[in-house]
Short mmCIF file of C-alpha atoms (C1' of nucleotides) in Angstrom, two decimals:
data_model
loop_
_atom_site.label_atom_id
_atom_site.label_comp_id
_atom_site.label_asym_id
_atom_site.label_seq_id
_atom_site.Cartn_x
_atom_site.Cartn_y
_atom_site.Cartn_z
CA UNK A 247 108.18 -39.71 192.77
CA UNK A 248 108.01 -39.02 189.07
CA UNK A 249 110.59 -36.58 188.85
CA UNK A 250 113.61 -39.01 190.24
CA UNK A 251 112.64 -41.86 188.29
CA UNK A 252 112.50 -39.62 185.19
CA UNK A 253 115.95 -38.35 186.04
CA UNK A 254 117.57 -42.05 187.09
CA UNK A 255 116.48 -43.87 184.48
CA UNK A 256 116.24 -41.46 181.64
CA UNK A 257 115.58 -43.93 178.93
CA UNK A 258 111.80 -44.52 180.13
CA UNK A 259 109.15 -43.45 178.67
CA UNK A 260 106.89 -40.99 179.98
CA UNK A 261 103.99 -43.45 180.30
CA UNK A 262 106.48 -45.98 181.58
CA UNK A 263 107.83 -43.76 184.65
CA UNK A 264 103.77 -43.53 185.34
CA UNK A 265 103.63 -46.68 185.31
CA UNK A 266 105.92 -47.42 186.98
CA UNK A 267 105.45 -44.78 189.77
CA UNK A 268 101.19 -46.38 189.88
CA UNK A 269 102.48 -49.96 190.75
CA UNK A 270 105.75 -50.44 192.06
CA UNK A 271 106.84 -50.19 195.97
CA UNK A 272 109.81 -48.62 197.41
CA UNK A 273 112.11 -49.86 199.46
CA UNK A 274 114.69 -49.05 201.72
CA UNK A 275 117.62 -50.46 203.29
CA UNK A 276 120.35 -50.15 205.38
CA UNK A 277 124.37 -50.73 204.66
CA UNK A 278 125.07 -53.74 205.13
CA UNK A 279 121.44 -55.48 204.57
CA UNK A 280 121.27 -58.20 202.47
CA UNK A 281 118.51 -57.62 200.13
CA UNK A 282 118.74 -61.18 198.24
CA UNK A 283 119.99 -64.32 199.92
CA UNK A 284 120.79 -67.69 197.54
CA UNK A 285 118.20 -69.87 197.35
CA UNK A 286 114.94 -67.57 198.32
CA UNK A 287 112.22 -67.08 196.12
CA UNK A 288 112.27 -64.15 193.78
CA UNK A 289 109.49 -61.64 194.14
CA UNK A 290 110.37 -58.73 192.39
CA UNK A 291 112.48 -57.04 189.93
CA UNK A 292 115.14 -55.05 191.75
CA UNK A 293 115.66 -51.14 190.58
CA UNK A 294 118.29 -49.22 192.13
CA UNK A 295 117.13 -45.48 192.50
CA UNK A 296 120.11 -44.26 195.30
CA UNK A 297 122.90 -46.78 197.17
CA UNK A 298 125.06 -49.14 196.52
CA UNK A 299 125.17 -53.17 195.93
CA UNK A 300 127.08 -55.49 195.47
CA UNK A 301 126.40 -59.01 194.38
CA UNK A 302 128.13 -62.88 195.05
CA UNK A 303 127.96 -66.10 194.32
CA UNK A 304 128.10 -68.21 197.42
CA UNK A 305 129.04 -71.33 197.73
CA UNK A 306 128.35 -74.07 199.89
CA UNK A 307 130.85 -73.34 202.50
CA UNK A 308 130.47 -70.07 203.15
CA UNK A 309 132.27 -68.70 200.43
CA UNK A 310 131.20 -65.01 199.13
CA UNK A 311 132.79 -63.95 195.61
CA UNK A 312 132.25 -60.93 194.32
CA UNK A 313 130.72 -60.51 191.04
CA UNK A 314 129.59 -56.78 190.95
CA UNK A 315 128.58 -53.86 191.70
CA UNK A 316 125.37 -52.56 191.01
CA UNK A 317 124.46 -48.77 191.07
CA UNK A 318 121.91 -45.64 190.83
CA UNK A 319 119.88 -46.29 187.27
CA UNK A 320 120.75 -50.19 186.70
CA UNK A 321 119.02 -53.16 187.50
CA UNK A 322 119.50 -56.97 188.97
CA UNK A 323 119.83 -58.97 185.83
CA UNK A 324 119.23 -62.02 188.20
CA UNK A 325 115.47 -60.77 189.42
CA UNK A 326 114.42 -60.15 186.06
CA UNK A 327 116.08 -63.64 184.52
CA UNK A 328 114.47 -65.35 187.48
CA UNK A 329 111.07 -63.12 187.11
CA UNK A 330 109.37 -65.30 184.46
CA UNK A 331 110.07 -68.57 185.95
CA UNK A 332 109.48 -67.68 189.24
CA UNK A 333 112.75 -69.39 190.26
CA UNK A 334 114.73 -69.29 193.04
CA UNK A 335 118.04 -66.46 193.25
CA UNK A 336 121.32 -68.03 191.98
CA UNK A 337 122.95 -64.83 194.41
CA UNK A 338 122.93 -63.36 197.19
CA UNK A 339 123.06 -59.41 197.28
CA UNK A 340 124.66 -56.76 200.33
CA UNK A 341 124.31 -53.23 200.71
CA UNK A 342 126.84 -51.32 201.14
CA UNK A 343 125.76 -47.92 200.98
CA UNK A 344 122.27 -47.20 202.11
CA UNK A 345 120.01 -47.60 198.78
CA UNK A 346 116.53 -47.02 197.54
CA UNK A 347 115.25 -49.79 195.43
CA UNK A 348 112.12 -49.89 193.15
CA UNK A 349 110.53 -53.19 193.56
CA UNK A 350 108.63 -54.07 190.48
CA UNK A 351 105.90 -57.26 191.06
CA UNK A 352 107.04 -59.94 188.62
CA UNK A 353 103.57 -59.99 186.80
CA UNK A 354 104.21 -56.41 185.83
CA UNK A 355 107.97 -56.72 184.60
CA UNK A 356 106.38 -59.59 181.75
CA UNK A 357 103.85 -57.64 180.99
CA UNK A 358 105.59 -54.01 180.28
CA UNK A 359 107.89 -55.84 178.23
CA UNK A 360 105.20 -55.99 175.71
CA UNK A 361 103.60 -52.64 176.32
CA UNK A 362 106.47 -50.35 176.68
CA UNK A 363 109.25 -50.15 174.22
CA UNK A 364 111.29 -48.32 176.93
CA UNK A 365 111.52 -51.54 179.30
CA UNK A 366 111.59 -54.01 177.09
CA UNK A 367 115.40 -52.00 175.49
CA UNK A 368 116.15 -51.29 179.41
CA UNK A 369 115.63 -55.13 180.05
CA UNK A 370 117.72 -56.13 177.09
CA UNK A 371 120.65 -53.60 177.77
CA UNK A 372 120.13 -55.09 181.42
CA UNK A 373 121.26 -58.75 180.52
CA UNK A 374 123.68 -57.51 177.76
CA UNK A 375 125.99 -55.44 180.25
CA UNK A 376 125.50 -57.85 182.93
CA UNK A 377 126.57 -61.17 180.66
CA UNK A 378 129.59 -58.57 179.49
CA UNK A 379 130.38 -57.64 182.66
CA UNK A 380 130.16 -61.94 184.06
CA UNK A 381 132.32 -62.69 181.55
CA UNK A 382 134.84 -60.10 182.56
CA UNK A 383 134.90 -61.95 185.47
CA UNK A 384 136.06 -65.13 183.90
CA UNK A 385 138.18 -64.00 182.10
CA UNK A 386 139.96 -62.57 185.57
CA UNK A 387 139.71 -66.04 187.28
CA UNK A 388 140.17 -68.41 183.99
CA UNK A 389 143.45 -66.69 182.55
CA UNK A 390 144.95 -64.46 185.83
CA UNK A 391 147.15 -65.06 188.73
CA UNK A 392 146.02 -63.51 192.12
CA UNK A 393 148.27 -60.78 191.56
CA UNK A 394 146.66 -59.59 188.37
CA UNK A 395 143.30 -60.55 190.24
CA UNK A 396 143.95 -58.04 192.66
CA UNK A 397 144.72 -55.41 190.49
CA UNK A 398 141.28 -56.31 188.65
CA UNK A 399 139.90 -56.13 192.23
CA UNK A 400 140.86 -52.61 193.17
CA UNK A 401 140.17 -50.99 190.06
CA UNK A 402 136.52 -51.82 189.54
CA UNK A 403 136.05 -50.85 193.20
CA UNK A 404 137.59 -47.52 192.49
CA UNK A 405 135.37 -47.10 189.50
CA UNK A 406 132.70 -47.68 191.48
CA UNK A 407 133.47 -45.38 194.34
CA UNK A 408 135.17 -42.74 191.98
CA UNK A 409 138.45 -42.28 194.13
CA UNK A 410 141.29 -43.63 194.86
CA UNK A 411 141.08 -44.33 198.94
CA UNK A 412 139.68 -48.01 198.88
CA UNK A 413 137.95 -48.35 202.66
CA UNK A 414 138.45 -52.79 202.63
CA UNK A 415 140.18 -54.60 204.83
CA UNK A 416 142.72 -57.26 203.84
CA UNK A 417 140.26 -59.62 204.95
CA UNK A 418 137.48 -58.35 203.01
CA UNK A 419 139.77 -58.30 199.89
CA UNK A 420 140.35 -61.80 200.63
CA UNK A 421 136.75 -63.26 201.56
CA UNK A 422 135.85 -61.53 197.98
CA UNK A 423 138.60 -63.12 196.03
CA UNK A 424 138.12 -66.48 197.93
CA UNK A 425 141.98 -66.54 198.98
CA UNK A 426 142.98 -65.89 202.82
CA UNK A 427 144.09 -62.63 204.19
CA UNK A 428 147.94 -63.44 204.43
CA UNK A 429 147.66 -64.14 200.84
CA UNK A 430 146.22 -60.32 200.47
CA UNK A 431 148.54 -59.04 202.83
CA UNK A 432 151.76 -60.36 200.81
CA UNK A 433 150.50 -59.16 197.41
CA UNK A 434 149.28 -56.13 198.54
CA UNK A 435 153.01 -55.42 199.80
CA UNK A 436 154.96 -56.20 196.55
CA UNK A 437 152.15 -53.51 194.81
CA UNK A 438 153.65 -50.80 197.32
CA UNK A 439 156.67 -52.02 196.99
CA UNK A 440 155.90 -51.51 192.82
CA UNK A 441 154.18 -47.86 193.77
CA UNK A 442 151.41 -48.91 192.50
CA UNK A 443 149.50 -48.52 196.07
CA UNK A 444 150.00 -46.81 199.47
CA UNK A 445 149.06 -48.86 202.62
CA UNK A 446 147.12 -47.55 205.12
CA UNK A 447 144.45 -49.18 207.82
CA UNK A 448 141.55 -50.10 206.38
CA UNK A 449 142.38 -47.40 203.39
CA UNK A 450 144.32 -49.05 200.09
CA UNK A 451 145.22 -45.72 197.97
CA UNK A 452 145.66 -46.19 194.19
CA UNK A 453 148.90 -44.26 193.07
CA UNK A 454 148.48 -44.76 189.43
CA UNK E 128 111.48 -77.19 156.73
CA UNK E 129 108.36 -77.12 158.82
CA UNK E 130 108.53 -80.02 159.90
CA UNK E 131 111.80 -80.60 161.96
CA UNK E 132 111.88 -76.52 163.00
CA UNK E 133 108.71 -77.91 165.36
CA UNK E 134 109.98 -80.88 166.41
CA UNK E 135 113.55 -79.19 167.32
CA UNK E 136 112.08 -76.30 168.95
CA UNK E 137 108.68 -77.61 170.41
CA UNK E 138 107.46 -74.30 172.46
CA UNK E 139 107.23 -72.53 169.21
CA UNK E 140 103.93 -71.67 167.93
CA UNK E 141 102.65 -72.39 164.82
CA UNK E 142 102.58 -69.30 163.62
CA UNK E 143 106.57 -68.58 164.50
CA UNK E 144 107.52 -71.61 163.13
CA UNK E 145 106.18 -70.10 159.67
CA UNK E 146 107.93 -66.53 159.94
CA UNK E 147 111.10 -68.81 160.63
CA UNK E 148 110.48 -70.99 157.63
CA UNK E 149 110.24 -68.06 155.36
CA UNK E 150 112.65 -65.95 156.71
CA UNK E 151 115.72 -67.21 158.49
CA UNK E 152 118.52 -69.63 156.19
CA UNK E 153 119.58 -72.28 156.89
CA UNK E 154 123.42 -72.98 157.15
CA UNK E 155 125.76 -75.93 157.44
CA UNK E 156 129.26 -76.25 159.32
CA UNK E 157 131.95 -78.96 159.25
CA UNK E 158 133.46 -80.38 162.65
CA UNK E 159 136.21 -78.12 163.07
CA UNK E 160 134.75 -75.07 161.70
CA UNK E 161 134.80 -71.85 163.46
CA UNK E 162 131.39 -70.14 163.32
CA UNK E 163 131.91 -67.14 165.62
CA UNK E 164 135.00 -65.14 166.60
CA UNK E 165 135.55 -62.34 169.08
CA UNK E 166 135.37 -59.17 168.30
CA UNK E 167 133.39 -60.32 165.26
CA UNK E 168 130.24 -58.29 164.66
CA UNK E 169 127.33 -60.52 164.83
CA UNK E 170 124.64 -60.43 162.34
CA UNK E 171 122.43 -63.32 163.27
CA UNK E 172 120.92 -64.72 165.79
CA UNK E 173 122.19 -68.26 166.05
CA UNK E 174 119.64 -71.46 166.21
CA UNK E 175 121.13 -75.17 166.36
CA UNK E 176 118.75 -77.72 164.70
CA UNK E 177 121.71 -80.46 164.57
CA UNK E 178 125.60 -80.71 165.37
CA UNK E 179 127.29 -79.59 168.40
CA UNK E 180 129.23 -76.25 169.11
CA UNK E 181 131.36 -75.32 172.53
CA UNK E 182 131.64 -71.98 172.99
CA UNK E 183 134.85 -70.25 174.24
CA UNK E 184 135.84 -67.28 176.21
CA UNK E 185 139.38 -66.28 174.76
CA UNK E 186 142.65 -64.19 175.80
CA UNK E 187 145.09 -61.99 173.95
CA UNK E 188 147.45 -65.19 174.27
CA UNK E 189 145.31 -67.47 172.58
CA UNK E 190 144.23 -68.90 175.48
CA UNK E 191 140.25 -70.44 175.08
CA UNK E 192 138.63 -71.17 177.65
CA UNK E 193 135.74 -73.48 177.83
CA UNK E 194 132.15 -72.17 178.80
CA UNK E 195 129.73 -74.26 177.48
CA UNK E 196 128.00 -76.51 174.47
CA UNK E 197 125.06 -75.68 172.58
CA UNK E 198 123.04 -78.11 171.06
CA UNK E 199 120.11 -79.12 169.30
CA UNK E 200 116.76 -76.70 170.07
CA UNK E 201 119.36 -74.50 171.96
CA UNK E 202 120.52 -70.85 170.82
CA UNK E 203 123.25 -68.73 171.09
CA UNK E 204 122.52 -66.13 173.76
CA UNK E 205 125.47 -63.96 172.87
CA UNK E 206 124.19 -63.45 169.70
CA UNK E 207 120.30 -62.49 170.89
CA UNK E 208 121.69 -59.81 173.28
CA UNK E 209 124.62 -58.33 170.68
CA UNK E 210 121.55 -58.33 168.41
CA UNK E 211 119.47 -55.15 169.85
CA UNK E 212 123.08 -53.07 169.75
CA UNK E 213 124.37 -54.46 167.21
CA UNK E 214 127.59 -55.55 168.88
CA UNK E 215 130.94 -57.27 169.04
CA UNK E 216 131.02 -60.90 169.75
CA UNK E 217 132.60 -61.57 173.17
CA UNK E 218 132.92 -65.00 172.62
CA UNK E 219 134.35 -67.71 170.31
CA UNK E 220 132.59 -70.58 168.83
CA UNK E 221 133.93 -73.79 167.30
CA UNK E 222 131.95 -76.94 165.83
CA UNK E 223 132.84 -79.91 167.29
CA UNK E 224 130.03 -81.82 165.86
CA UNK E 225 128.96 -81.24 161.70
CA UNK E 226 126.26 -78.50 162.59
CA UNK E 227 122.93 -77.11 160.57
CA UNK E 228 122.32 -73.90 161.77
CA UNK E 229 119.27 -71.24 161.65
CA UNK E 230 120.40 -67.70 161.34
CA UNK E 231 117.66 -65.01 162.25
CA UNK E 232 118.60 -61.91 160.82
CA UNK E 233 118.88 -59.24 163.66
CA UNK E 234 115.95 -57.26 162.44
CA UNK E 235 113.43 -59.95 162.82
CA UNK E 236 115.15 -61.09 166.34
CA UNK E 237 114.06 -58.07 167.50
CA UNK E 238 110.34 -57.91 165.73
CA UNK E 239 109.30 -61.50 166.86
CA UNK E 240 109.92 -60.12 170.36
CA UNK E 241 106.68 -58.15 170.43
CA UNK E 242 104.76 -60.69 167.53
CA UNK E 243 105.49 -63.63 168.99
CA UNK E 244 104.86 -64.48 172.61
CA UNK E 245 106.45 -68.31 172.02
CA UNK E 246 109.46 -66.50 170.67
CA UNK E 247 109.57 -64.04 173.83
CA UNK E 248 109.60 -67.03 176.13
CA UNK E 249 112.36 -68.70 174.03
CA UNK E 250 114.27 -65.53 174.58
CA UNK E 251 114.35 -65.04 177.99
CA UNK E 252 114.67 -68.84 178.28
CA UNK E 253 117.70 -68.78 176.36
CA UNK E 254 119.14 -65.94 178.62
CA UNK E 255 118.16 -67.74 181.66
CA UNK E 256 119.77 -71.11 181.64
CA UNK E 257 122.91 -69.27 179.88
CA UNK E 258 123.67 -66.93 182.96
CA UNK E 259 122.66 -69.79 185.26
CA UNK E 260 125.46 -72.04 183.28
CA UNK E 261 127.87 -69.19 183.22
CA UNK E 262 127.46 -68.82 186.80
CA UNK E 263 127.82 -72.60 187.66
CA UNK E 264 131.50 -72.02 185.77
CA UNK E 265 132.00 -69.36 187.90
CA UNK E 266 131.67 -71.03 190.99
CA UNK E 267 134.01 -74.23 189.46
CA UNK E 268 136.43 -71.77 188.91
CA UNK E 269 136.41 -69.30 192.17
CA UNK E 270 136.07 -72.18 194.86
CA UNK E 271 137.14 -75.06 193.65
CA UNK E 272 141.02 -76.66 192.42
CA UNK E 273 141.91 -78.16 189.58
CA UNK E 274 141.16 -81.74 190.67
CA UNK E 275 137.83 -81.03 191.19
CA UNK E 276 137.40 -78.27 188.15
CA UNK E 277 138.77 -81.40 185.59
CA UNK E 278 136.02 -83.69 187.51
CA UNK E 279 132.99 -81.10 186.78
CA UNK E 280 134.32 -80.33 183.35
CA UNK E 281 134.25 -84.43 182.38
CA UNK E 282 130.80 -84.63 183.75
CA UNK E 283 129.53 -82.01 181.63
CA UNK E 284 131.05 -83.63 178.64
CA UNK E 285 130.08 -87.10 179.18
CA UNK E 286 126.09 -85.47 180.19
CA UNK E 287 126.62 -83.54 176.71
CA UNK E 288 127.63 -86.69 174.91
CA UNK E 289 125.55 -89.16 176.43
CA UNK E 290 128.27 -91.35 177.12
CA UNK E 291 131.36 -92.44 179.38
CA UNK E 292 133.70 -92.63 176.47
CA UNK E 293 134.98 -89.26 176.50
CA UNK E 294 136.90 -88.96 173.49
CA UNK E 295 139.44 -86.01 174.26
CA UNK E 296 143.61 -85.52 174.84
CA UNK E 297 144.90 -84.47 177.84
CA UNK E 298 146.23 -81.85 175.78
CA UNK E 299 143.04 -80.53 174.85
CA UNK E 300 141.60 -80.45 178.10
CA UNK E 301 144.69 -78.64 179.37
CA UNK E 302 143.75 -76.05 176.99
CA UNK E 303 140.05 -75.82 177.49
CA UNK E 304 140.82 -75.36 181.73
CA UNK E 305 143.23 -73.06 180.99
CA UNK E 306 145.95 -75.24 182.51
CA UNK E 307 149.14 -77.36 181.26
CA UNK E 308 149.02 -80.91 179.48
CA UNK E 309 151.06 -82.17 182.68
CA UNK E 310 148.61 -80.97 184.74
CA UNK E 311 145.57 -82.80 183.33
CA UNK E 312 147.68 -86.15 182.87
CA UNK E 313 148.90 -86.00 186.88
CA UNK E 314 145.43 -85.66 187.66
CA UNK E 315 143.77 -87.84 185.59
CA UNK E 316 146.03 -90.71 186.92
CA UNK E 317 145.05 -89.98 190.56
CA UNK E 318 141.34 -90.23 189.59
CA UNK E 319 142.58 -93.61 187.62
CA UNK E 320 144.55 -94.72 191.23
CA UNK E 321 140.88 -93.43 192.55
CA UNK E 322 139.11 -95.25 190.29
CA UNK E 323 137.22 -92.67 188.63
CA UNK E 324 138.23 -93.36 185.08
CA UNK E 325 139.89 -95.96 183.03
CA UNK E 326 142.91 -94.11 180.58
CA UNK E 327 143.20 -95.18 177.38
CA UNK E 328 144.51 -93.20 173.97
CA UNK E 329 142.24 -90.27 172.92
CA UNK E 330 139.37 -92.04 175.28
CA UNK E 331 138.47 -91.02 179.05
CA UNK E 332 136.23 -93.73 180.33
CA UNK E 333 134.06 -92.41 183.54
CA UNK E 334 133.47 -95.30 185.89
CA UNK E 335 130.90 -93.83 188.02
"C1'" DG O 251 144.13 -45.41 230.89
"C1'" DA O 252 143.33 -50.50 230.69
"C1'" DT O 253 141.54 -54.01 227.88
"C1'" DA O 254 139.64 -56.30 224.16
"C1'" DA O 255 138.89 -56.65 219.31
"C1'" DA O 256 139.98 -55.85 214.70
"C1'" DC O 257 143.62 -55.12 211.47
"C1'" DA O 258 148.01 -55.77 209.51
"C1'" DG O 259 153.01 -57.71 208.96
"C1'" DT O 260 155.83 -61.58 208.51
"C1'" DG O 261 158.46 -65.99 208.64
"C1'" DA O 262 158.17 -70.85 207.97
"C1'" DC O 263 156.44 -74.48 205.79
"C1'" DA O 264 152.87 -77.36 203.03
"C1'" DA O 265 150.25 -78.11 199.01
"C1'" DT O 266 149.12 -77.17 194.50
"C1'" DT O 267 150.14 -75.81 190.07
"C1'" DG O 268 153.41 -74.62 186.31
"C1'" DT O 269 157.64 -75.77 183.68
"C1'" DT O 270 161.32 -78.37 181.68
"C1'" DA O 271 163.08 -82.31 179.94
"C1'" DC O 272 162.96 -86.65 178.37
"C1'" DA O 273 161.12 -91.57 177.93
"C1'" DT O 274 157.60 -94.54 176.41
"C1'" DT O 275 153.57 -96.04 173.95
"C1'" DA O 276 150.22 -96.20 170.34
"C1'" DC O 277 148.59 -94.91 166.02
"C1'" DT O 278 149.42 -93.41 160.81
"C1'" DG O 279 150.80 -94.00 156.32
"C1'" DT O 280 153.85 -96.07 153.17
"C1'" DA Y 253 157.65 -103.82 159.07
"C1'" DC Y 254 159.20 -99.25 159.53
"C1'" DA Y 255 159.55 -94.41 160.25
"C1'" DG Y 256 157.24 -90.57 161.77
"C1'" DT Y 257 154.05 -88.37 164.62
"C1'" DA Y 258 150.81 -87.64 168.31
"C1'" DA Y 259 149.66 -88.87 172.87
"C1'" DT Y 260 150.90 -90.04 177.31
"C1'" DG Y 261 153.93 -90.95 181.55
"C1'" DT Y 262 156.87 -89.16 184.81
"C1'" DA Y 263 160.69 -87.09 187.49
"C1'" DA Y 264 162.65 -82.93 189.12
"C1'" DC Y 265 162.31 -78.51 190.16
"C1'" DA Y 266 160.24 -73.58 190.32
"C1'" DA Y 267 156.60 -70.54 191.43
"C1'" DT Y 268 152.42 -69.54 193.43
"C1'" DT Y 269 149.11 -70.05 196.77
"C1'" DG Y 270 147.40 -71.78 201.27
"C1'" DT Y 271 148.08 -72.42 206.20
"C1'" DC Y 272 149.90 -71.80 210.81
"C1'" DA Y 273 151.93 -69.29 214.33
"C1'" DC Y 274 153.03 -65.39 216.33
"C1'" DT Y 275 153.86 -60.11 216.64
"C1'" DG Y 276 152.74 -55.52 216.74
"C1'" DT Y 277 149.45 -51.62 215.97
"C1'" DT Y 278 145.37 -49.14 215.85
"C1'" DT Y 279 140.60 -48.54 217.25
"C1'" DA Y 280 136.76 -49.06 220.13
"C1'" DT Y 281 134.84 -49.73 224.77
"C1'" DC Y 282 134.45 -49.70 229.37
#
DNA sequence: GATAAACAGTGACAATTGTTACATTACTGT
DNA sequence: ACAGTAATGTAACAATTGTCACTGTTTATC
């Protein structure tokens, strides 16, 4: 187990990745799990080794936006805030491609932070892109129009995937964006219209 | 010094409070004054002993967007987690109340991490209740309409102030929410029809 | 192959939000 | 008291977004 944890999070230290490797669990899970719900107790601090997540904010009626993605070699911001409080999640978190997590016990995430220079930079750099990335968000919801939201949309989701076939539905789009399908439907139109997407089921292509 | 750093900032030991006392300045802004621009490289790390400051998320078209107030025995979290990469401010902040300020130097930021356990804690605090607040916006903004975005935004400002005077012009709102003047003032009379508030000149007054 | 379920397209209309234009009211300084 | 300015009120209309109703199309399942 040393030699993948070496090689996903290269930043550790050696006596941090055997550390690490001594104490920590791992975890799989399935696509389409949900390995954090809103409101549950925190336990551990979430490391993604393999997979894919994605994290929302819920709301009280059943509303799911997407915040983002997280990947191979980054961590949940949320378990770690949450980790020295021992507070409840303020997310909820879905698989969507089959992952391999490192669970960390929250005693131990404290106390490397102190021990091991390595963690305590990979914690930092973990709230500093996550805060970035949060704010991103805002700004996509505080100063954009759906159509611009959209575009926002797609593009981190073919960063993520690193192509340019999309596999959502309309509906998905529109669960994520908290708007309704139709409204998806019509947007997503006037883009192909634009050539700026081609339309196909259950497949959005990215032209440019 | 000693003295009111203690009382302002209780959970630090006696020991911190010293190391702040002999190396961090102390600084003074005017209501008005802009302390922190984006894009600015940040140099400090930002502790409020008096005053009041909102802090802004802006656009290229000078639109600012309201996140949230720091105040008294509160820091600036942007500026703890630009400090380890020595990084661009993403955020703008303006004075709204004359503010004394204590400016850590970046270097010691960092240092007191691994000295001080009572400046650790403060730390991660900090982060914390920031991404928890920056999430709450979220959710104003991705679920709910304006009418109900204007009411959450008042009750943070009358909580901040202590009072039910709010003293603000629709205009200003408008510009905080991202939103037009008109806007705000159609609103605000339905929530005056509603009972909500009582409209006067330059004064919100929150009913219940 | 028939059938159901999920996905997508679209028109019509409602509700909300944004914009323009102008009137009215309240404060400021002289 | 008066002019000038900032703040607010409001009507009318445009644009965007949300909702409803219904259609067709593809995929999965039996």
């Amino acid at each position: 187990m040393l030699d993948p944890i070496k090689k996903i999070f290269p930043s550790f230290s050696t006596e941090l990745v055997k550390d690490v490797d001594a104490n920590a669990a791992i975890q799989s899970f399935k696509a389409g799990d949900i390995i954090m719900r809103t409101g549950q107790y925190i336990k551990n601090t979430v490391l993604v080794i393999s997979g894919k997540i994605k994290v929302y904010r819920e709301d009280e009626n059943g509303g799911e936006f997407f915040m983002y993605y997280l990947q191979p070699g980054q961590a949940c911001a949320i378990s770690m805030i949450c980790a020295t409080k021992n507070e409840k999640s303020q997310i909820m978190a879905k698989v969507v491609e089959d992952v391999e997590l490192i669970m960390v016990p929250l005693p131990l995430m404290d106390k490397w932070m102190m021990q091991h220079r390595s963690w305590y930079e990979f914690v930092i750099d973990t709230y500093r892109s996550r805060f970035e990335e949060v704010l991103e968000v805002i700004d996509s919801i505080a100063f954009r129009a759906m159509d611009e939201r959209l575009e926002f949309y797609l593009k981190r989701h073919a960063d993520v995937c690193g192509c340019n076939e999309l596999k959502l539905s309309h509906q998905e789009i529109a669960s994520e964006l908290n708007t309704s399908r139709e409204v998806i439907s019509r947007l997503l139109k006037k883009m192909e219209q634009r050539g700026i997407v081609a339309l196909h089921r259950n497949n959005i292509e990215l032209l440019k």
